[in-house]
Amino acid sequence: PGLVPFHGARQAGIITDAQDRLAFAAFDVSPGVDRAALRDLLVGWTAAAARMAAGQAVADDEAAPQSPPRDTGEAIGLTAGNLTITFGVGPSLFDDRFGLAARRPAALTEIPAMPRDNLDPQRSHGDLCIQACADDPQVAFHAVRNLRRLAQGTAVLRWFQLGFGRTSTTSDSQDTPRNLMGFKDGTNNIKREDTASLDRFVWVGEGGDQSWMRGGTYAVTRRIRMLLEAWDRDYLLDQENVFGRTKVSGAPLGAAEEFDTVPLTARGKDGELVIGEDAHIRLAAPATNNGVTLLRRGYSYTDGVSQETGQLDAGLFFIAFQRDPRTGFIPVQRRLALSDALNEYIQHTSSAVFAIPPGVRDGRDFWASGLF
Ligand code: HEM
């Protein structure tokens, strides 16, 4: 119980039932590291990740009492808590350092600047990423900490984000959680049972320009700060109009139950749209985005008090998986950034995009082996 298989055609942590906790890290490969050393890092990381996902320590240290322990130890005695460790590579890995330029998929393009962005470059981008999710925060933290330790001399942490509560569902069997604005989040997400939508919107198929990405996907991460003090002063009806859903039940405005079809064309007595022109679920809906949608798998975060404003630094660490960000996140976000009613209460403070290669087949395979 509590173990998610590490090996398989796809990486775990994408359509795996969203766990409660997140530890997400981006790394930069250190200057002077060559392609062979990068490959060695990925071989070592994969072996360590497979052990941790199986609920084991990175190494059995008792045999070497005179050496620094190879596992940092804080997960000893804890169960794996459905730990998944998902690996990705950023566009910057395909510059001239490793001779990989010709292997960069066209879909792995930097997310263009969006209206209202307020991005911190030190919390954005990265050569490599690790997404660790588990139902126990210490298990997720332990996974990233030990991979960082193995990267000593080869890669450095660029940024690190903890998430304390899932804000999405990725399966029909999960309850819909609430985000920090108090609304149910993930109702209309793609669910793992819906394999047709996954093939259409999430997994890279046969057609892609880079064969090493077949069976993989692309992750976009955005650290979206919520201006909670302003939100908490807004009246209930306006909060509901911002999303186009009822706060307590999660039902679309003009409908009765959470999972009812969103009545995008319904009009009230005066002829006005029940779900407003600028409501989040209208602007994000596939129906108004050429049929496109994303697999959302974000987490609530807090990093304490903002030094600039003295207010809570908290919000949504948005993670979305899609087969091509150029048709997925980028056009959807461009629309949201221009007209979403939610914009008054949020600010995007970091951005990153990563190619998520297919799964590690077995004990001899390793992350992104198709690149080497
Ligand atoms: C739906 C919250 C940012 C894409 C929703 C829903 C909520 C929500 C409460 C309705 C429930 C559901 O169907 O999941 C938020 C918050 C955000 C945020 C609080 C920022 C802090 C984004 C961003 C994107 C996005 C950046 C993509 C670029 C979607 C999509 C839906 C959705 C595709 C489903 C719409 C539908 O088909 O009905 N969001 N969201 N959201 N959101 Fe967001």
CSV table of C-alpha atoms and ligand atoms in Angstrom, one decimal:
chain,number,residue,atom,x,y,z
A,1,PRO,CA,0.0,0.0,0.0
A,2,GLY,CA,1.2,3.5,-0.7
A,3,LEU,CA,3.6,2.5,-3.4
A,4,VAL,CA,3.2,3.9,-7.0
A,5,PRO,CA,5.2,1.8,-9.5
A,6,PHE,CA,8.2,3.8,-10.7
A,7,HIS,CA,8.9,1.9,-14.0
A,8,GLY,CA,6.5,1.9,-17.0
A,9,ALA,CA,5.7,3.4,-20.3
A,10,ARG,CA,4.9,6.7,-18.8
A,11,GLN,CA,6.4,8.6,-15.8
A,12,ALA,CA,4.4,8.5,-12.6
A,13,GLY,CA,3.2,11.7,-11.1
A,14,ILE,CA,1.2,12.9,-14.1
A,15,ILE,CA,-2.0,11.0,-14.2
A,16,THR,CA,-1.3,9.3,-10.8
A,17,ASP,CA,-4.1,10.3,-8.4
A,18,ALA,CA,-2.9,13.7,-7.2
A,19,GLN,CA,-1.2,13.3,-3.8
A,20,ASP,CA,-1.5,15.8,-1.0
A,21,ARG,CA,2.0,17.3,-1.0
A,22,LEU,CA,4.5,18.7,-3.4
A,23,ALA,CA,8.2,19.4,-3.5
A,24,PHE,CA,9.3,20.8,-6.8
A,25,ALA,CA,12.8,21.7,-7.7
A,26,ALA,CA,14.5,23.2,-10.8
A,27,PHE,CA,18.3,22.6,-11.3
A,28,ASP,CA,20.9,24.1,-13.5
A,29,VAL,CA,23.8,22.0,-14.7
A,30,SER,CA,27.1,23.3,-13.4
A,31,PRO,CA,29.6,25.0,-15.7
A,32,GLY,CA,32.1,22.6,-17.2
A,33,VAL,CA,29.9,19.5,-16.9
A,34,ASP,CA,29.9,17.6,-20.2
A,35,ARG,CA,27.4,15.3,-21.7
A,36,ALA,CA,28.9,12.1,-20.2
A,37,ALA,CA,28.7,13.6,-16.7
A,38,LEU,CA,25.2,14.7,-17.3
A,39,ARG,CA,24.3,11.2,-18.4
A,40,ASP,CA,25.9,9.8,-15.3
A,41,LEU,CA,23.9,12.2,-13.1
A,42,LEU,CA,20.6,11.0,-14.8
A,43,VAL,CA,21.6,7.3,-14.3
A,44,GLY,CA,22.4,7.9,-10.6
A,45,TRP,CA,19.2,10.0,-10.1
A,46,THR,CA,17.0,7.3,-11.7
A,47,ALA,CA,18.4,4.5,-9.5
A,48,ALA,CA,17.9,6.6,-6.4
A,49,ALA,CA,14.4,7.7,-7.4
A,50,ALA,CA,13.4,4.1,-8.1
A,51,ARG,CA,14.6,3.1,-4.6
A,52,MET,CA,12.8,6.0,-2.9
A,53,ALA,CA,9.6,5.3,-4.8
A,54,ALA,CA,9.8,1.8,-3.5
A,55,GLY,CA,10.0,3.1,0.0
A,56,GLN,CA,13.7,2.4,0.4
A,57,ALA,CA,16.6,4.6,1.4
A,58,VAL,CA,18.9,5.8,-1.4
A,59,ALA,CA,21.5,3.4,0.0
A,60,ASP,CA,22.0,1.0,2.8
A,61,ASP,CA,24.4,3.0,5.0
A,62,GLU,CA,24.9,0.7,7.9
A,63,ALA,CA,27.6,-1.2,6.1
A,64,ALA,CA,29.9,1.9,6.0
A,65,PRO,CA,29.9,3.6,9.5
A,66,GLN,CA,33.0,5.6,8.7
A,67,SER,CA,31.4,7.5,5.7
A,68,PRO,CA,28.8,10.2,5.6
A,69,PRO,CA,25.5,8.4,5.2
A,70,ARG,CA,24.4,8.3,1.5
A,71,ASP,CA,20.8,8.7,2.5
A,72,THR,CA,20.0,11.8,4.6
A,73,GLY,CA,17.7,9.6,6.8
A,74,GLU,CA,14.6,11.7,7.5
A,75,ALA,CA,12.3,9.2,5.7
A,76,ILE,CA,13.5,6.2,7.7
A,77,GLY,CA,10.5,4.5,9.2
A,78,LEU,CA,8.0,6.5,7.1
A,79,THR,CA,6.0,4.8,4.4
A,80,ALA,CA,6.4,5.9,0.8
A,81,GLY,CA,3.0,7.7,0.9
A,82,ASN,CA,2.4,7.2,-2.8
A,83,LEU,CA,5.7,9.0,-3.6
A,84,THR,CA,6.2,9.8,-7.3
A,85,ILE,CA,9.3,11.5,-8.7
A,86,THR,CA,8.9,13.0,-12.1
A,87,PHE,CA,11.8,14.3,-14.2
A,88,GLY,CA,12.0,16.9,-16.9
A,89,VAL,CA,14.4,19.0,-19.0
A,90,GLY,CA,14.1,22.7,-19.8
A,91,PRO,CA,14.8,24.5,-23.1
A,92,SER,CA,18.1,25.8,-21.8
A,93,LEU,CA,19.5,22.2,-21.8
A,94,PHE,CA,19.5,22.4,-25.5
A,95,ASP,CA,21.9,25.3,-25.9
A,96,ASP,CA,25.5,24.5,-27.1
A,97,ARG,CA,26.8,23.0,-23.8
A,98,PHE,CA,25.9,19.3,-24.4
A,99,GLY,CA,25.6,19.0,-28.2
A,100,LEU,CA,21.9,18.4,-27.8
A,101,ALA,CA,20.7,21.4,-29.9
A,102,ALA,CA,19.3,19.2,-32.7
A,103,ARG,CA,17.3,17.1,-30.2
A,104,ARG,CA,15.2,20.0,-28.8
A,105,PRO,CA,11.6,19.4,-29.6
A,106,ALA,CA,9.9,22.3,-31.3
A,107,ALA,CA,7.2,22.2,-28.5
A,108,LEU,CA,9.8,22.9,-25.9
A,109,THR,CA,9.8,26.6,-26.3
A,110,GLU,CA,10.1,29.3,-23.6
A,111,ILE,CA,6.7,30.6,-22.5
A,112,PRO,CA,6.4,34.1,-24.1
A,113,ALA,CA,5.9,37.1,-21.8
A,114,MET,CA,2.2,37.5,-20.9
A,115,PRO,CA,0.3,40.6,-20.0
A,116,ARG,CA,0.5,41.3,-16.3
A,117,ASP,CA,3.4,38.9,-15.7
A,118,ASN,CA,5.5,39.8,-12.7
A,119,LEU,CA,8.1,37.0,-12.9
A,120,ASP,CA,11.1,36.5,-10.7
A,121,PRO,CA,13.8,35.1,-13.0
A,122,GLN,CA,15.5,33.4,-10.1
A,123,ARG,CA,12.4,31.4,-9.4
A,124,SER,CA,11.8,30.7,-13.1
A,125,HIS,CA,13.3,28.4,-15.8
A,126,GLY,CA,15.9,25.7,-15.2
A,127,ASP,CA,17.9,23.0,-17.1
A,128,LEU,CA,16.3,20.1,-15.2
A,129,CYS,CA,13.3,19.6,-12.9
A,130,ILE,CA,12.2,17.2,-10.3
A,131,GLN,CA,8.5,17.0,-9.2
A,132,ALA,CA,8.2,14.9,-6.0
A,133,CYS,CA,4.6,14.3,-4.8
A,134,ALA,CA,3.6,12.3,-1.8
A,135,ASP,CA,0.9,12.2,0.9
A,136,ASP,CA,3.6,13.0,3.5
A,137,PRO,CA,5.5,16.3,3.1
A,138,GLN,CA,8.7,14.9,4.7
A,139,VAL,CA,8.8,12.1,2.1
A,140,ALA,CA,8.5,14.6,-0.8
A,141,PHE,CA,11.1,16.8,0.7
A,142,HIS,CA,13.5,13.9,1.4
A,143,ALA,CA,13.3,12.9,-2.3
A,144,VAL,CA,14.3,16.3,-3.6
A,145,ARG,CA,17.0,16.7,-0.9
A,146,ASN,CA,18.6,13.4,-1.7
A,147,LEU,CA,18.6,14.0,-5.5
A,148,ARG,CA,20.2,17.4,-4.9
A,149,ARG,CA,22.8,15.7,-2.8
A,150,LEU,CA,23.6,13.2,-5.6
A,151,ALA,CA,24.0,16.2,-7.9
A,152,GLN,CA,26.8,17.8,-5.9
A,153,GLY,CA,29.4,19.1,-8.4
A,154,THR,CA,27.1,18.4,-11.4
A,155,ALA,CA,24.0,20.5,-10.9
A,156,VAL,CA,22.8,23.2,-8.5
A,157,LEU,CA,19.4,24.0,-7.2
A,158,ARG,CA,18.0,27.0,-9.1
A,159,TRP,CA,14.6,27.2,-7.2
A,160,PHE,CA,12.5,25.1,-4.9
A,161,GLN,CA,8.8,25.2,-4.2
A,162,LEU,CA,6.8,23.3,-1.5
A,163,GLY,CA,3.1,22.8,-2.0
A,164,PHE,CA,1.0,21.9,1.0
A,165,GLY,CA,-2.3,20.8,-0.5
A,166,ARG,CA,-3.4,19.5,-3.9
A,167,THR,CA,-5.7,21.8,-5.9
A,168,SER,CA,-6.7,19.2,-8.5
A,169,THR,CA,-8.2,15.8,-9.1
A,170,THR,CA,-6.7,13.5,-11.7
A,171,SER,CA,-9.2,10.6,-11.2
A,172,ASP,CA,-12.9,10.1,-11.0
A,173,SER,CA,-12.4,8.4,-7.6
A,174,GLN,CA,-11.0,11.5,-5.9
A,175,ASP,CA,-12.9,14.2,-4.2
A,176,THR,CA,-12.4,17.7,-5.6
A,177,PRO,CA,-10.2,19.7,-3.2
A,178,ARG,CA,-10.4,23.5,-2.6
A,179,ASN,CA,-7.8,26.1,-3.5
A,180,LEU,CA,-6.9,29.0,-1.1
A,181,MET,CA,-9.7,31.1,-2.5
A,182,GLY,CA,-12.1,28.5,-1.0
A,183,PHE,CA,-13.4,27.2,-4.4
A,184,LYS,CA,-13.4,23.6,-5.5
A,185,ASP,CA,-10.6,23.2,-8.0
A,186,GLY,CA,-10.2,20.4,-10.6
A,187,THR,CA,-13.9,19.7,-11.3
A,188,ASN,CA,-13.5,19.9,-15.1
A,189,ASN,CA,-9.9,18.6,-15.1
A,190,ILE,CA,-8.9,15.7,-17.4
A,191,LYS,CA,-9.2,12.5,-15.4
A,192,ARG,CA,-6.9,9.4,-15.9
A,193,GLU,CA,-10.0,7.3,-16.8
A,194,ASP,CA,-10.5,9.5,-19.9
A,195,THR,CA,-7.8,7.9,-22.0
A,196,ALA,CA,-9.1,9.5,-25.2
A,197,SER,CA,-8.6,13.0,-23.8
A,198,LEU,CA,-5.2,12.0,-22.4
A,199,ASP,CA,-4.1,10.8,-25.9
A,200,ARG,CA,-5.4,13.9,-27.5
A,201,PHE,CA,-4.3,16.6,-25.0
A,202,VAL,CA,-1.5,15.2,-22.8
A,203,TRP,CA,0.7,12.4,-24.3
A,204,VAL,CA,3.1,13.1,-27.1
A,205,GLY,CA,2.1,10.6,-29.8
A,206,GLU,CA,3.9,9.2,-32.9
A,207,GLY,CA,3.7,12.5,-34.8
A,208,GLY,CA,6.2,14.6,-32.8
A,209,ASP,CA,9.4,15.9,-34.2
A,210,GLN,CA,11.6,14.1,-31.6
A,211,SER,CA,11.2,10.4,-31.2
A,212,TRP,CA,12.8,10.5,-27.7
A,213,MET,CA,9.7,12.3,-26.5
A,214,ARG,CA,7.1,9.8,-27.6
A,215,GLY,CA,5.0,8.8,-24.6
A,216,GLY,CA,6.1,11.9,-22.8
A,217,THR,CA,4.4,15.2,-22.2
A,218,TYR,CA,5.3,18.9,-21.4
A,219,ALA,CA,4.9,20.6,-18.0
A,220,VAL,CA,4.3,24.3,-17.5
A,221,THR,CA,4.7,25.6,-14.0
A,222,ARG,CA,3.5,29.0,-12.8
A,223,ARG,CA,3.8,30.3,-9.3
A,224,ILE,CA,0.6,32.3,-9.0
A,225,ARG,CA,0.4,34.5,-6.0
A,226,MET,CA,-3.1,35.2,-4.7
A,227,LEU,CA,-3.8,38.6,-3.3
A,228,LEU,CA,-5.7,37.1,-0.4
A,229,GLU,CA,-6.3,40.2,1.6
A,230,ALA,CA,-8.2,41.8,-1.3
A,231,TRP,CA,-10.0,38.5,-2.1
A,232,ASP,CA,-11.1,38.2,1.5
A,233,ARG,CA,-12.8,41.6,1.3
A,234,ASP,CA,-14.7,40.8,-1.9
A,235,TYR,CA,-18.4,39.8,-1.4
A,236,LEU,CA,-19.5,36.3,-2.0
A,237,LEU,CA,-21.6,36.9,-5.2
A,238,ASP,CA,-18.6,38.7,-6.8
A,239,GLN,CA,-16.3,35.8,-5.8
A,240,GLU,CA,-18.7,33.4,-7.5
A,241,ASN,CA,-18.9,35.6,-10.6
A,242,VAL,CA,-15.1,35.6,-10.9
A,243,PHE,CA,-15.0,31.9,-11.4
A,244,GLY,CA,-18.5,31.3,-12.7
A,245,ARG,CA,-19.2,28.7,-10.0
A,246,THR,CA,-21.0,28.6,-6.6
A,247,LYS,CA,-18.5,28.7,-3.8
A,248,VAL,CA,-19.8,26.0,-1.4
A,249,SER,CA,-21.2,23.4,-3.9
A,250,GLY,CA,-18.9,24.1,-6.8
A,251,ALA,CA,-21.8,24.0,-9.2
A,252,PRO,CA,-21.6,26.2,-12.3
A,253,LEU,CA,-23.7,29.3,-12.0
A,254,GLY,CA,-27.1,28.5,-13.5
A,255,ALA,CA,-26.8,24.8,-12.7
A,256,ALA,CA,-27.5,22.6,-9.7
A,257,GLU,CA,-24.6,20.2,-9.1
A,258,GLU,CA,-20.8,20.4,-9.2
A,259,PHE,CA,-20.4,18.2,-12.3
A,260,ASP,CA,-23.3,19.6,-14.3
A,261,THR,CA,-22.5,20.8,-17.8
A,262,VAL,CA,-21.3,24.5,-17.6
A,263,PRO,CA,-24.2,26.5,-19.2
A,264,LEU,CA,-22.0,28.8,-21.2
A,265,THR,CA,-24.9,30.2,-23.3
A,266,ALA,CA,-27.5,30.5,-20.5
A,267,ARG,CA,-29.0,34.0,-20.0
A,268,GLY,CA,-30.8,35.5,-17.1
A,269,LYS,CA,-34.0,37.5,-17.0
A,270,ASP,CA,-32.4,40.7,-18.4
A,271,GLY,CA,-30.7,38.8,-21.1
A,272,GLU,CA,-27.2,38.9,-19.5
A,273,LEU,CA,-25.0,35.8,-19.5
A,274,VAL,CA,-25.3,33.8,-16.3
A,275,ILE,CA,-21.6,33.0,-16.5
A,276,GLY,CA,-20.1,36.4,-17.3
A,277,GLU,CA,-17.9,37.2,-20.3
A,278,ASP,CA,-14.9,37.5,-18.0
A,279,ALA,CA,-15.6,34.5,-15.8
A,280,HIS,CA,-12.6,32.2,-15.3
A,281,ILE,CA,-14.3,29.0,-16.4
A,282,ARG,CA,-15.7,30.6,-19.5
A,283,LEU,CA,-12.3,31.9,-20.7
A,284,ALA,CA,-10.5,28.7,-19.7
A,285,ALA,CA,-13.1,26.3,-21.1
A,286,PRO,CA,-12.2,24.1,-24.1
A,287,ALA,CA,-15.4,25.4,-25.8
A,288,THR,CA,-13.9,28.9,-26.0
A,289,ASN,CA,-10.3,27.6,-26.7
A,290,ASN,CA,-10.7,25.7,-30.0
A,291,GLY,CA,-11.5,22.6,-28.0
A,292,VAL,CA,-8.1,22.6,-26.2
A,293,THR,CA,-7.6,21.7,-22.6
A,294,LEU,CA,-4.9,20.8,-20.1
A,295,LEU,CA,-4.2,18.4,-17.3
A,296,ARG,CA,-3.9,20.5,-14.2
A,297,ARG,CA,-2.0,19.2,-11.2
A,298,GLY,CA,-1.3,22.2,-9.0
A,299,TYR,CA,-0.8,22.8,-5.3
A,300,SER,CA,-1.5,25.5,-2.8
A,301,TYR,CA,1.7,27.1,-1.5
A,302,THR,CA,2.8,29.6,1.1
A,303,ASP,CA,6.2,31.1,1.6
A,304,GLY,CA,5.4,33.1,4.7
A,305,VAL,CA,5.1,36.9,4.6
A,306,SER,CA,6.0,39.0,1.5
A,307,GLN,CA,8.9,41.3,2.4
A,308,GLU,CA,7.6,43.9,-0.1
A,309,THR,CA,4.0,44.1,1.1
A,310,GLY,CA,3.8,42.6,4.6
A,311,GLN,CA,1.0,40.4,3.3
A,312,LEU,CA,0.8,36.6,3.0
A,313,ASP,CA,2.9,35.2,0.2
A,314,ALA,CA,0.5,32.4,-0.7
A,315,GLY,CA,-1.3,31.1,-3.7
A,316,LEU,CA,-1.4,28.4,-6.3
A,317,PHE,CA,1.7,26.6,-7.7
A,318,PHE,CA,0.1,25.8,-11.0
A,319,ILE,CA,1.4,22.8,-12.9
A,320,ALA,CA,-0.2,21.7,-16.2
A,321,PHE,CA,0.7,18.8,-18.5
A,322,GLN,CA,0.0,19.0,-22.2
A,323,ARG,CA,1.3,17.4,-25.4
A,324,ASP,CA,2.3,20.8,-26.8
A,325,PRO,CA,2.4,24.1,-24.8
A,326,ARG,CA,2.1,26.0,-28.1
A,327,THR,CA,-1.4,24.8,-28.4
A,328,GLY,CA,-2.0,24.2,-24.7
A,329,PHE,CA,-1.0,26.6,-22.0
A,330,ILE,CA,0.2,29.5,-24.1
A,331,PRO,CA,-3.0,30.4,-26.0
A,332,VAL,CA,-5.2,29.6,-23.0
A,333,GLN,CA,-3.0,31.8,-20.7
A,334,ARG,CA,-2.9,34.6,-23.3
A,335,ARG,CA,-6.7,34.8,-23.1
A,336,LEU,CA,-6.8,34.6,-19.3
A,337,ALA,CA,-4.1,37.2,-18.9
A,338,LEU,CA,-6.1,39.7,-21.0
A,339,SER,CA,-9.6,39.4,-19.6
A,340,ASP,CA,-9.9,36.9,-16.7
A,341,ALA,CA,-11.9,38.5,-13.8
A,342,LEU,CA,-9.5,36.6,-11.5
A,343,ASN,CA,-6.6,38.9,-12.6
A,344,GLU,CA,-7.6,41.5,-10.0
A,345,TYR,CA,-6.7,38.9,-7.3
A,346,ILE,CA,-3.6,37.1,-8.6
A,347,GLN,CA,-0.1,37.7,-9.9
A,348,HIS,CA,2.1,35.3,-11.8
A,349,THR,CA,5.5,35.4,-10.1
A,350,SER,CA,7.4,32.5,-11.8
A,351,SER,CA,7.2,30.5,-15.0
A,352,ALA,CA,8.9,27.4,-16.3
A,353,VAL,CA,8.5,24.8,-19.0
A,354,PHE,CA,9.9,21.3,-19.1
A,355,ALA,CA,9.8,18.4,-21.5
A,356,ILE,CA,8.8,15.3,-19.5
A,357,PRO,CA,10.2,12.3,-21.2
A,358,PRO,CA,8.4,8.9,-21.3
A,359,GLY,CA,8.7,6.5,-18.4
A,360,VAL,CA,11.8,4.5,-17.3
A,361,ARG,CA,11.1,1.0,-18.7
A,362,ASP,CA,13.1,-1.1,-16.3
A,363,GLY,CA,16.2,-1.2,-14.0
A,364,ARG,CA,18.6,-0.8,-16.9
A,365,ASP,CA,16.8,2.3,-18.4
A,366,PHE,CA,17.2,5.8,-17.1
A,367,TRP,CA,15.5,9.2,-17.3
A,368,ALA,CA,15.7,10.8,-20.8
A,369,SER,CA,17.9,7.9,-22.0
A,370,GLY,CA,16.6,8.6,-25.5
A,371,LEU,CA,18.7,11.7,-25.5
A,372,PHE,CA,22.0,9.9,-25.1
B,1,HEM,C1,-11.1,25.8,-13.9
B,1,HEM,C2,-9.1,28.2,-10.2
B,1,HEM,C3,-5.4,29.5,-13.0
B,1,HEM,C4,-7.1,26.7,-16.5
B,1,HEM,C5,-10.9,26.4,-12.7
B,1,HEM,C6,-11.8,26.4,-11.6
B,1,HEM,C7,-11.3,27.0,-10.6
B,1,HEM,C8,-10.0,27.5,-11.0
B,1,HEM,C9,-11.9,27.2,-9.2
B,1,HEM,C10,-13.2,25.7,-11.6
B,1,HEM,C11,-13.2,24.2,-11.2
B,1,HEM,C12,-12.6,23.3,-12.2
B,1,HEM,O1,-13.2,23.0,-13.3
B,1,HEM,O2,-11.4,22.9,-12.0
B,1,HEM,C13,-7.9,28.8,-10.7
B,1,HEM,C14,-7.1,29.7,-9.9
B,1,HEM,C15,-6.1,30.0,-10.6
B,1,HEM,C16,-6.2,29.4,-11.9
B,1,HEM,C17,-7.4,30.0,-8.4
B,1,HEM,C18,-4.9,30.9,-10.3
B,1,HEM,C19,-4.5,31.2,-9.1
B,1,HEM,C20,-5.5,28.9,-14.2
B,1,HEM,C21,-4.6,28.9,-15.3
B,1,HEM,C22,-5.0,28.1,-16.3
B,1,HEM,C23,-6.3,27.6,-15.8
B,1,HEM,C24,-3.3,29.8,-15.3
B,1,HEM,C25,-4.5,27.8,-17.6
B,1,HEM,C26,-3.7,28.6,-18.3
B,1,HEM,C27,-8.3,26.2,-16.1
B,1,HEM,C28,-9.1,25.3,-16.9
B,1,HEM,C29,-10.3,25.1,-16.2
B,1,HEM,C30,-10.1,25.8,-14.9
B,1,HEM,C31,-8.7,24.7,-18.3
B,1,HEM,C32,-11.5,24.2,-16.6
B,1,HEM,C33,-12.5,25.1,-17.3
B,1,HEM,C34,-13.6,24.2,-17.8
B,1,HEM,O3,-13.5,23.4,-18.7
B,1,HEM,O4,-14.7,24.3,-17.2
B,1,HEM,N1,-9.8,27.1,-12.3
B,1,HEM,N2,-7.4,28.7,-11.9
B,1,HEM,N3,-6.5,28.1,-14.5
B,1,HEM,N4,-8.9,26.5,-14.9
B,1,HEM,FE1,-8.2,27.6,-13.4
